Short mmCIF file of C-alpha atoms and ligand atoms in Angstrom, two decimals:
data_model
loop_
_atom_site.label_atom_id
_atom_site.label_comp_id
_atom_site.label_asym_id
_atom_site.label_seq_id
_atom_site.Cartn_x
_atom_site.Cartn_y
_atom_site.Cartn_z
CA MET X 64 32.29 6.82 -6.97
CA GLU X 65 35.17 7.88 -9.36
CA HIS X 66 34.00 10.59 -12.28
CA VAL X 67 35.69 11.70 -14.77
CA THR X 68 34.94 15.06 -16.01
CA GLY X 69 35.32 16.17 -19.61
CA ASP X 70 38.79 17.38 -19.04
CA GLY X 71 39.68 13.88 -17.72
CA GLU X 72 40.28 14.65 -14.60
CA ILE X 73 39.16 12.04 -11.50
CA THR X 74 36.76 13.20 -8.76
CA THR X 75 34.35 11.64 -6.24
CA LYS X 76 30.99 12.72 -6.67
CA PRO X 77 29.49 12.68 -3.31
CA ILE X 78 26.12 10.54 -1.66
CA ILE X 79 24.14 12.76 -0.25
CA LEU X 80 22.21 11.55 3.05
CA VAL X 81 18.78 13.13 4.14
CA VAL X 82 17.63 13.62 7.43
CA GLY X 83 14.27 16.11 8.07
CA ALA X 84 12.83 14.89 11.46
CA ARG X 85 12.72 13.11 14.39
CA PRO X 86 12.47 9.43 13.69
CA ASN X 87 15.42 9.75 10.58
CA PHE X 88 18.35 10.14 12.42
CA MET X 89 19.04 6.83 14.21
CA LYS X 90 17.82 5.37 10.57
CA ILE X 91 21.01 7.68 8.53
CA ALA X 92 23.56 7.18 11.55
CA PRO X 93 24.70 3.66 11.19
CA ILE X 94 25.24 3.87 7.01
CA TYR X 95 26.41 7.41 7.38
CA ALA X 96 29.20 5.63 9.64
CA GLU X 97 29.56 2.93 7.40
CA LEU X 98 29.85 4.46 4.34
CA GLN X 99 32.35 6.70 6.07
CA SER X 100 34.36 4.09 6.37
CA ARG X 101 34.12 2.96 3.16
CA GLY X 102 35.81 6.54 2.53
CA GLN X 103 32.45 7.08 0.39
CA GLU X 104 31.99 11.07 -0.15
CA LEU X 105 29.63 12.04 2.15
CA ILE X 106 26.89 14.87 2.87
CA LEU X 107 24.94 15.29 5.34
CA LEU X 108 21.81 17.11 4.51
CA HIS X 109 19.24 18.42 7.28
CA THR X 110 16.17 19.83 6.04
CA GLY X 111 14.82 21.27 9.56
CA GLN X 112 11.57 19.82 9.60
CA HIS X 113 12.42 18.89 13.17
CA TYR X 114 14.67 21.97 14.74
CA ASP X 115 14.55 21.68 18.87
CA ASP X 116 17.67 20.79 20.59
CA ASN X 117 15.75 18.08 21.70
CA MET X 118 13.61 16.96 18.60
CA SER X 119 17.12 17.77 16.55
CA LYS X 120 20.34 18.32 18.01
CA VAL X 121 20.27 16.32 20.78
CA PHE X 122 20.59 12.94 17.90
CA PHE X 123 23.61 14.27 16.08
CA ASP X 124 24.84 13.83 19.92
CA ASP X 125 24.09 10.85 20.91
CA LEU X 126 24.49 8.81 17.74
CA GLY X 127 28.61 10.54 17.19
CA MET X 128 26.88 12.10 13.54
CA PRO X 129 28.50 14.98 12.86
CA LYS X 130 27.24 18.47 12.44
CA PRO X 131 25.01 18.63 9.13
CA ASP X 132 27.09 19.73 6.48
CA ILE X 133 24.53 21.91 4.61
CA TYR X 134 20.92 22.57 7.22
CA MET X 135 18.60 24.31 5.33
CA GLY X 136 15.74 25.10 7.85
CA ILE X 137 12.65 24.36 6.48
CA GLY X 138 10.44 24.08 10.23
CA SER X 139 6.79 24.19 10.47
CA GLY X 140 3.64 24.45 8.47
CA SER X 141 1.81 22.54 6.66
CA HIS X 142 2.07 19.21 4.44
CA ALA X 143 2.11 22.06 1.43
CA TYR X 144 4.56 24.17 2.66
CA GLN X 145 7.32 21.64 4.43
CA THR X 146 7.18 19.68 0.71
CA GLY X 147 7.18 22.63 -1.57
CA THR X 148 9.86 24.21 0.36
CA VAL X 149 12.36 21.57 0.85
CA MET X 150 11.86 20.43 -2.96
CA ILE X 151 12.40 24.24 -3.58
CA GLU X 152 15.98 24.59 -1.40
CA PHE X 153 17.06 20.67 -2.00
CA GLU X 154 16.66 21.28 -6.04
CA LYS X 155 18.95 24.08 -5.82
CA ILE X 156 21.64 21.78 -3.77
CA CYS X 157 21.25 19.08 -5.65
CA GLN X 158 22.55 21.41 -9.02
CA GLU X 159 25.40 22.71 -6.64
CA ARG X 160 26.77 19.67 -5.24
CA ASP X 161 25.82 17.29 -8.58
CA PRO X 162 25.88 13.80 -6.45
CA SER X 163 26.15 10.22 -7.46
CA MET X 164 23.48 9.12 -5.36
CA VAL X 165 20.89 10.58 -3.01
CA VAL X 166 19.27 7.83 0.45
CA VAL X 167 16.13 9.17 2.03
CA VAL X 168 14.27 7.26 5.11
CA GLY X 169 11.22 6.47 6.12
CA ASP X 170 7.92 8.21 5.39
CA VAL X 171 8.07 12.03 6.69
CA ASN X 172 7.52 15.17 4.54
CA SER X 173 11.01 15.81 3.53
CA THR X 174 11.77 12.24 2.58
CA VAL X 175 8.62 12.46 -0.48
CA ALA X 176 10.32 15.60 -1.43
CA CYS X 177 13.82 14.82 -1.59
CA THR X 178 12.77 12.02 -3.94
CA ILE X 179 10.40 13.66 -6.34
CA VAL X 180 13.96 16.07 -6.92
CA CYS X 181 15.84 13.24 -7.07
CA ALA X 182 12.83 11.66 -10.11
CA LYS X 183 12.81 15.00 -12.06
CA MET X 184 16.28 16.00 -12.05
CA GLY X 185 17.91 11.60 -13.17
CA ILE X 186 19.32 11.84 -9.34
CA PRO X 187 20.07 7.98 -8.78
CA CYS X 188 17.54 7.67 -5.00
CA ALA X 189 17.39 5.21 -2.49
CA HIS X 190 14.55 4.20 -0.25
CA VAL X 191 15.47 2.93 2.92
CA GLU X 192 12.17 1.60 4.70
CA ALA X 193 10.41 0.64 1.48
CA GLY X 194 7.44 -1.10 0.86
CA LEU X 195 6.02 -0.39 4.29
CA ARG X 196 1.82 0.64 3.97
CA SER X 197 -0.68 1.40 6.48
CA PHE X 198 -3.39 0.64 3.56
CA ASP X 199 -4.83 4.16 5.54
CA ARG X 200 -4.53 7.20 3.50
CA ASP X 201 -5.82 9.40 5.64
CA MET X 202 -2.20 8.73 7.09
CA PRO X 203 0.15 11.66 5.59
CA GLU X 204 2.63 9.27 5.55
CA GLU X 205 1.13 6.51 3.97
CA ILE X 206 0.67 8.94 0.96
CA ASN X 207 3.86 9.98 1.88
CA ARG X 208 5.15 5.85 1.72
CA ILE X 209 3.34 5.39 -1.51
CA LEU X 210 4.86 8.78 -3.70
CA THR X 211 8.33 7.70 -3.03
CA ASP X 212 8.71 4.43 -3.77
CA SER X 213 6.59 4.88 -6.85
CA VAL X 214 9.67 6.97 -7.97
CA ALA X 215 13.17 6.10 -5.72
CA ASP X 216 15.23 4.01 -8.11
CA LEU X 217 16.15 1.60 -5.15
CA LEU X 218 13.31 0.20 -2.68
CA LEU X 219 15.13 -1.23 0.45
CA THR X 220 12.68 -3.26 2.55
CA PRO X 221 12.89 -4.10 6.09
CA SER X 222 10.63 -6.62 5.95
CA PRO X 223 9.03 -9.54 3.50
CA ASP X 224 4.96 -8.14 3.22
CA GLY X 225 7.72 -4.45 2.37
CA ASP X 226 8.67 -6.44 -0.74
CA GLU X 227 5.22 -8.08 -1.41
CA HIS X 228 3.85 -4.59 -1.36
CA LEU X 229 5.74 -3.24 -4.02
CA ARG X 230 5.49 -5.99 -6.16
CA ALA X 231 1.28 -5.87 -5.84
CA GLU X 232 2.16 -2.14 -6.90
CA GLY X 233 4.06 -2.80 -10.19
CA ILE X 234 7.02 -2.38 -9.14
CA ALA X 235 10.50 -4.14 -11.27
CA GLU X 236 11.93 -7.15 -9.38
CA GLU X 237 14.89 -5.54 -9.93
CA ARG X 238 14.81 -2.07 -7.96
CA ILE X 239 13.62 -4.22 -4.75
CA ILE X 240 15.57 -5.40 -2.02
CA ARG X 241 15.40 -7.11 1.37
CA VAL X 242 17.93 -5.71 4.19
CA GLY X 243 16.89 -5.92 6.92
CA ASN X 244 15.94 -2.78 9.26
CA VAL X 245 18.28 -0.15 9.62
CA MET X 246 16.63 1.37 12.88
CA ILE X 247 17.50 -1.69 15.13
CA ASP X 248 21.25 -1.39 13.76
CA SER X 249 20.90 1.92 16.05
CA LEU X 250 19.35 0.38 18.68
CA TYR X 251 21.78 -2.69 19.06
CA ASN X 252 24.63 0.11 19.18
CA ASN X 253 23.81 2.15 21.67
CA LEU X 254 22.13 -0.07 23.91
CA ALA X 255 25.80 -0.82 26.30
CA ARG X 256 25.85 3.47 26.42
CA ALA X 257 22.40 3.74 27.39
CA GLU X 258 23.70 1.72 30.28
CA SER X 259 25.25 4.73 31.47
CA SER X 260 22.07 7.32 31.22
CA SER X 261 20.54 8.66 34.55
CA ILE X 262 17.15 9.87 33.28
CA GLN X 263 15.76 7.02 35.87
CA ASP X 264 17.10 8.33 38.79
CA ASP X 265 16.87 11.88 37.35
CA LEU X 266 13.05 11.59 36.91
CA GLY X 267 12.99 9.14 40.39
CA LEU X 268 11.00 6.91 38.76
CA GLU X 269 9.36 3.67 40.70
CA ASP X 270 10.65 0.20 39.61
CA ASP X 271 7.77 -0.70 37.70
CA TYR X 272 7.34 1.70 34.71
CA SER X 273 5.54 2.42 31.11
CA ILE X 274 6.56 4.61 28.87
CA LEU X 275 3.81 6.69 27.11
CA THR X 276 4.21 8.60 23.37
CA LEU X 277 2.29 9.67 21.83
CA HIS X 278 2.30 12.58 18.49
CA ARG X 279 -0.52 10.94 15.18
CA PRO X 280 -2.52 13.85 14.63
CA SER X 281 -5.43 11.43 14.76
CA ASN X 282 -5.35 10.79 17.76
CA VAL X 283 -3.40 14.58 19.21
CA ASP X 284 -5.73 16.29 16.87
CA ASP X 285 -9.16 15.19 17.55
CA GLU X 286 -10.06 16.95 20.95
CA GLY X 287 -12.65 14.01 21.72
CA ILE X 288 -9.92 10.36 20.45
CA PHE X 289 -7.04 12.49 22.82
CA ALA X 290 -10.00 13.08 25.93
CA GLY X 291 -10.96 9.55 25.51
CA ILE X 292 -7.26 7.93 25.89
CA ILE X 293 -6.82 10.52 28.55
CA SER X 294 -9.98 8.51 30.75
CA ALA X 295 -7.72 4.97 29.93
CA LEU X 296 -4.48 6.14 31.05
CA GLU X 297 -6.32 7.55 34.67
CA VAL X 298 -7.15 3.46 35.20
CA ILE X 299 -3.72 2.78 33.73
CA GLY X 300 -1.76 4.68 35.84
CA LYS X 301 -3.19 3.78 38.83
CA GLU X 302 -1.65 0.06 38.46
CA ILE X 303 1.81 1.15 36.89
CA GLN X 304 3.61 4.73 37.01
CA ILE X 305 3.71 6.12 33.48
CA VAL X 306 6.95 8.04 31.92
CA PHE X 307 4.97 11.06 29.11
CA PRO X 308 7.64 12.25 27.18
CA MET X 309 5.59 14.56 25.36
CA HIS X 310 5.89 15.52 21.81
CA PRO X 311 5.91 18.84 20.95
CA ARG X 312 2.10 18.25 18.51
CA THR X 313 0.80 16.97 21.76
CA GLU X 314 2.02 19.56 24.18
CA LYS X 315 0.71 21.97 21.69
CA MET X 316 -3.05 20.59 21.64
CA ALA X 317 -3.16 19.44 24.74
CA LYS X 318 -3.44 23.20 26.11
CA GLN X 319 -5.42 23.53 23.14
CA PHE X 320 -7.84 21.90 23.94
CA SER X 321 -7.64 22.59 28.39
CA LEU X 322 -6.37 18.77 28.53
CA TYR X 323 -3.11 19.28 29.50
CA GLU X 324 -3.83 19.97 34.06
CA ARG X 325 -5.85 16.59 33.21
CA ILE X 326 -2.51 14.81 31.86
CA ALA X 327 -1.10 16.24 34.86
CA SER X 328 -3.15 14.12 36.71
CA ILE X 329 -2.91 10.69 35.94
CA PRO X 330 -1.71 9.22 39.45
CA ARG X 331 2.42 9.46 39.20
CA ILE X 332 2.62 10.09 35.88
CA LYS X 333 6.15 12.16 34.95
CA ILE X 334 5.69 13.87 31.90
CA THR X 335 8.97 15.18 30.51
CA GLY X 336 9.26 16.51 27.48
CA PRO X 337 10.73 14.60 24.15
CA VAL X 338 14.03 13.03 25.66
CA GLY X 339 17.37 12.15 23.75
CA TYR X 340 18.10 8.63 22.50
CA LEU X 341 20.37 7.42 25.03
CA ASP X 342 17.98 8.57 27.58
CA PHE X 343 14.86 7.29 26.09
CA VAL X 344 16.04 3.40 25.08
CA ALA X 345 18.21 4.14 28.58
CA LEU X 346 13.71 4.13 29.72
CA MET X 347 12.47 1.93 26.72
CA SER X 348 14.47 -1.19 27.75
CA ASN X 349 13.98 -0.94 31.64
CA SER X 350 10.59 -0.77 30.91
CA LYS X 351 7.66 -2.89 31.54
CA LEU X 352 4.88 -2.04 28.78
CA VAL X 353 5.47 0.45 26.19
CA LEU X 354 1.96 2.29 25.22
CA THR X 355 2.91 4.21 22.34
CA ASP X 356 1.06 5.50 18.22
CA SER X 357 4.94 5.32 17.00
CA GLY X 358 6.00 3.83 14.27
CA GLY X 359 9.51 2.96 15.18
CA LEU X 360 8.52 2.26 18.86
CA GLN X 361 6.78 -0.48 17.36
CA GLU X 362 10.09 -2.18 16.09
CA GLU X 363 12.11 -1.25 19.19
CA THR X 364 10.24 -2.65 21.29
CA THR X 365 10.10 -5.62 19.38
CA ALA X 366 13.45 -5.77 19.21
CA LEU X 367 14.12 -5.60 23.29
CA GLY X 368 11.60 -8.10 23.59
CA ILE X 369 8.90 -5.67 25.86
CA PRO X 370 5.17 -5.53 25.39
CA CYS X 371 3.71 -2.95 23.15
CA ILE X 372 0.43 -2.02 22.89
CA THR X 373 -0.13 -0.01 20.29
CA LEU X 374 -2.68 3.33 20.19
CA ARG X 375 -3.76 2.76 16.62
CA GLU X 376 -6.50 0.97 13.47
CA ASN X 377 -3.40 -0.33 11.21
CA THR X 378 0.04 -0.71 11.37
CA GLU X 379 2.82 -0.12 8.36
CA ARG X 380 4.87 -2.71 10.56
CA PRO X 381 2.46 -6.02 11.05
CA ILE X 382 5.56 -7.97 11.54
CA THR X 383 5.77 -6.29 14.80
CA VAL X 384 2.86 -7.88 16.10
CA THR X 385 3.48 -11.18 14.11
CA GLU X 386 6.33 -12.31 14.75
CA GLY X 387 6.77 -9.35 17.73
CA THR X 388 5.62 -8.13 20.66
CA ASN X 389 2.92 -5.41 18.82
CA THR X 390 -0.94 -5.48 20.03
CA ILE X 391 -2.80 -3.26 17.59
CA VAL X 392 -5.83 -1.71 19.79
CA GLY X 393 -7.07 1.23 18.37
CA CYS X 394 -8.58 4.80 20.95
CA ASP X 395 -11.20 2.61 21.91
CA PRO X 396 -10.68 3.71 25.84
CA GLU X 397 -11.94 0.29 26.98
CA LEU X 398 -9.61 -1.80 25.05
CA ILE X 399 -6.46 0.78 25.64
CA LYS X 400 -7.10 -0.31 29.29
CA SER X 401 -7.70 -4.31 29.49
CA THR X 402 -4.99 -5.07 27.17
CA ALA X 403 -2.55 -2.98 28.74
CA LEU X 404 -4.04 -3.79 32.73
CA ASP X 405 -3.85 -8.30 31.25
CA ALA X 406 -0.35 -6.90 29.41
CA LEU X 407 0.73 -5.98 33.76
CA THR X 408 -1.11 -9.17 34.96
CA THR X 409 0.23 -11.48 32.27
CA GLY X 410 3.75 -10.41 31.86
CA GLY X 411 2.35 -9.03 28.51
CA LYS X 412 3.11 -10.65 24.92
CA SER X 413 6.49 -12.44 23.80
CA GLY X 414 7.52 -12.23 20.41
CA ARG X 415 10.90 -13.17 18.64
CA ILE X 416 13.04 -11.02 16.41
CA PRO X 417 12.04 -11.18 12.92
CA GLU X 418 14.85 -11.66 10.44
CA MET X 419 17.38 -9.70 9.26
CA TRP X 420 16.89 -7.16 12.31
CA ASP X 421 20.01 -7.87 13.52
CA GLY X 422 22.39 -5.02 13.22
CA LYS X 423 24.16 -5.62 10.01
CA THR X 424 21.63 -3.76 7.93
CA ALA X 425 23.49 -0.41 7.67
CA HIS X 426 26.55 -3.19 5.77
CA ARG X 427 24.26 -4.13 3.71
CA ILE X 428 22.53 -1.58 2.38
CA ALA X 429 26.33 0.29 1.61
CA ASP X 430 26.49 -3.11 -0.13
CA VAL X 431 24.30 -2.21 -2.42
CA LEU X 432 24.41 1.16 -2.92
CA ILE X 433 28.26 0.77 -4.13
CA ASN X 434 27.32 -1.70 -6.00
CA TYR X 435 24.80 0.52 -7.79
CA ILE X 436 26.66 3.48 -8.36
CA GLU X 437 30.09 1.21 -9.69
CA ASN X 438 27.48 -0.04 -12.24
CA ASN X 439 25.33 2.88 -12.78
CA GLY X 440 27.00 5.98 -12.76
CA ASP X 441 28.03 8.03 -15.16
C1 LIG E 751 6.88 13.80 11.76
C2 LIG E 751 6.33 13.26 10.95
C3 LIG E 751 5.54 11.53 11.53
C4 LIG E 751 6.74 11.55 12.61
C5 LIG E 751 6.91 12.38 13.32
C6 LIG E 751 8.09 12.21 14.16
C7 LIG E 751 5.44 14.26 8.10
C8 LIG E 751 3.80 14.16 8.06
N1 LIG E 751 4.74 13.40 9.90
O1 LIG E 751 5.63 14.63 12.17
O2 LIG E 751 5.62 11.45 10.41
O3 LIG E 751 6.21 10.21 12.81
O4 LIG E 751 7.32 13.52 12.73
O5 LIG E 751 7.78 12.87 15.51
O6 LIG E 751 6.51 14.22 7.80
N2 LIG E 751 7.21 21.32 16.14
C9 LIG E 751 7.95 21.69 17.23
N3 LIG E 751 9.39 21.37 17.17
C10 LIG E 751 9.89 21.01 16.22
C11 LIG E 751 9.27 20.09 15.85
C12 LIG E 751 7.85 20.33 15.91
O7 LIG E 751 7.81 22.13 18.03
O8 LIG E 751 11.41 20.92 16.77
C13 LIG E 751 5.38 20.79 16.46
C14 LIG E 751 4.93 22.43 15.35
O9 LIG E 751 4.28 23.48 16.24
C15 LIG E 751 4.98 21.93 14.71
C16 LIG E 751 4.37 20.07 14.96
O10 LIG E 751 4.82 20.44 15.71
O11 LIG E 751 4.00 22.26 14.00
C17 LIG E 751 4.34 18.95 14.39
O12 LIG E 751 5.39 18.61 13.29
P1 LIG E 751 5.81 18.47 11.68
O13 LIG E 751 7.37 17.96 11.32
O14 LIG E 751 4.88 19.42 10.81
O15 LIG E 751 5.28 16.81 11.82
P2 LIG E 751 4.87 16.11 13.03
O16 LIG E 751 3.52 15.43 14.39
O17 LIG E 751 6.11 16.44 14.17
N1 LIG E 752 12.65 8.44 20.67
C1 LIG E 752 13.40 9.61 21.58
N2 LIG E 752 13.12 10.02 22.35
C2 LIG E 752 11.26 10.29 22.36
C3 LIG E 752 10.85 9.63 21.79
C4 LIG E 752 11.43 8.83 20.47
O1 LIG E 752 14.47 8.93 20.90
O2 LIG E 752 11.15 11.23 23.26
C5 LIG E 752 13.01 7.93 19.31
C6 LIG E 752 13.01 6.50 19.87
O3 LIG E 752 13.47 5.40 20.03
C7 LIG E 752 13.10 5.81 18.15
C8 LIG E 752 12.36 7.48 17.62
O4 LIG E 752 12.68 8.34 18.02
O5 LIG E 752 14.20 6.34 17.39
C9 LIG E 752 10.92 7.39 16.90
O6 LIG E 752 10.32 8.91 16.46
P1 LIG E 752 9.23 9.16 16.83
O7 LIG E 752 8.30 7.88 17.89
O8 LIG E 752 9.18 11.07 16.83
O9 LIG E 752 8.46 8.58 15.12
P2 LIG E 752 7.87 7.99 14.55
O10 LIG E 752 9.09 6.89 14.02
O11 LIG E 752 6.81 7.50 14.71
O12 LIG E 752 8.09 8.31 12.70
#
């Protein structure tokens, strides 16, 4: 961590922690807290890929993270726009700040953009949540995962399948380190705090309800598929109340396809905008069933023991199926309906919590990062 400059003065080079989109905040928060408690100088950098208060600011408040030190304000746009603009701006920041290391998480455009910049500038980069693969290259995140893992220096994996995928891609063994699932650290750190959320009362929810989240382009950017999913929800809604915190992409597409009113007419459905983390954890942990296409929710429901039905054809998180409570159903309305109704009748799939999803992942990550900097720093 200590860096001796040309004139013999000792300085501390910072670690840059990168966040950009909603699922990044709950992965970086425990790493930030752990590194800070060890006295490490940190720069929290937000690319601004997500920017609405309820997709960004609320998470800093809920997760007890300080305001970002650097806000790039990239905003929405095409994949090339987002990735390219983050790269151009991030390169300038790295030149100015001279970090000892950069930490990126997950599989969003901000992740791959910052990782490529590090690789070209010779800055050590650690990828948290490395090795996940859906083997579906139509999914933008799959491209981001493959590119990020091919050039990041430290590949910190959440589960053994991650290690295996990286080995199969020819990645050197010393770059692969299993640390566990850091998103579960945030979940455990905040379960008790979430109990004080009043969201169930505020929404006037019934005792039994399900949660729905949707935002994958493969589901909501295709009118026919989106309408098919809604037809399944129209049947499920007769059996259990559905709470639907709608992602901005989904709201935009529902309105564009004139499907919004149809969703709002599903029996007893409660549509909200995206909700904050503590409210969402409160909603999820008290629900009977989760229907989703989110990556993170497949993991959180496995940790909470709540049955999860995933409206995708595949998953990059197969351990949630083999060990956890997740069932992959795709977007066939008949299968969505029958699996959901069956889960409501039987109580749904039970499972166990995967190894190293123990709330101590940030501690292991900090050990790895500090050890790497001490042994490889300039
Ligand atoms: C992104 C990630 C995805 C992740 C998801 C989490 C990529 C390629 N995709 O998808 O992996 O699962 O975030 O939520 O990085 N919008 C707003 N306000 C915001 C943010 C977005 O209105 O604060 C709207 C805009 O219309 C925008 C659209 O949502 O065009 C999509 O946003 P974008 O960041 O491009 O992708 P997501 O679908 O959010
Ligand atoms: N989440 C939230 N509010 C919501 C929906 C989700 O706080 O309205 C949290 C959820 O608990 C998880 C993360 O956001 O921690 C998942 O983000 P998202 O589904 O957007 O992304 P993905 O995991 O699919 O990349």
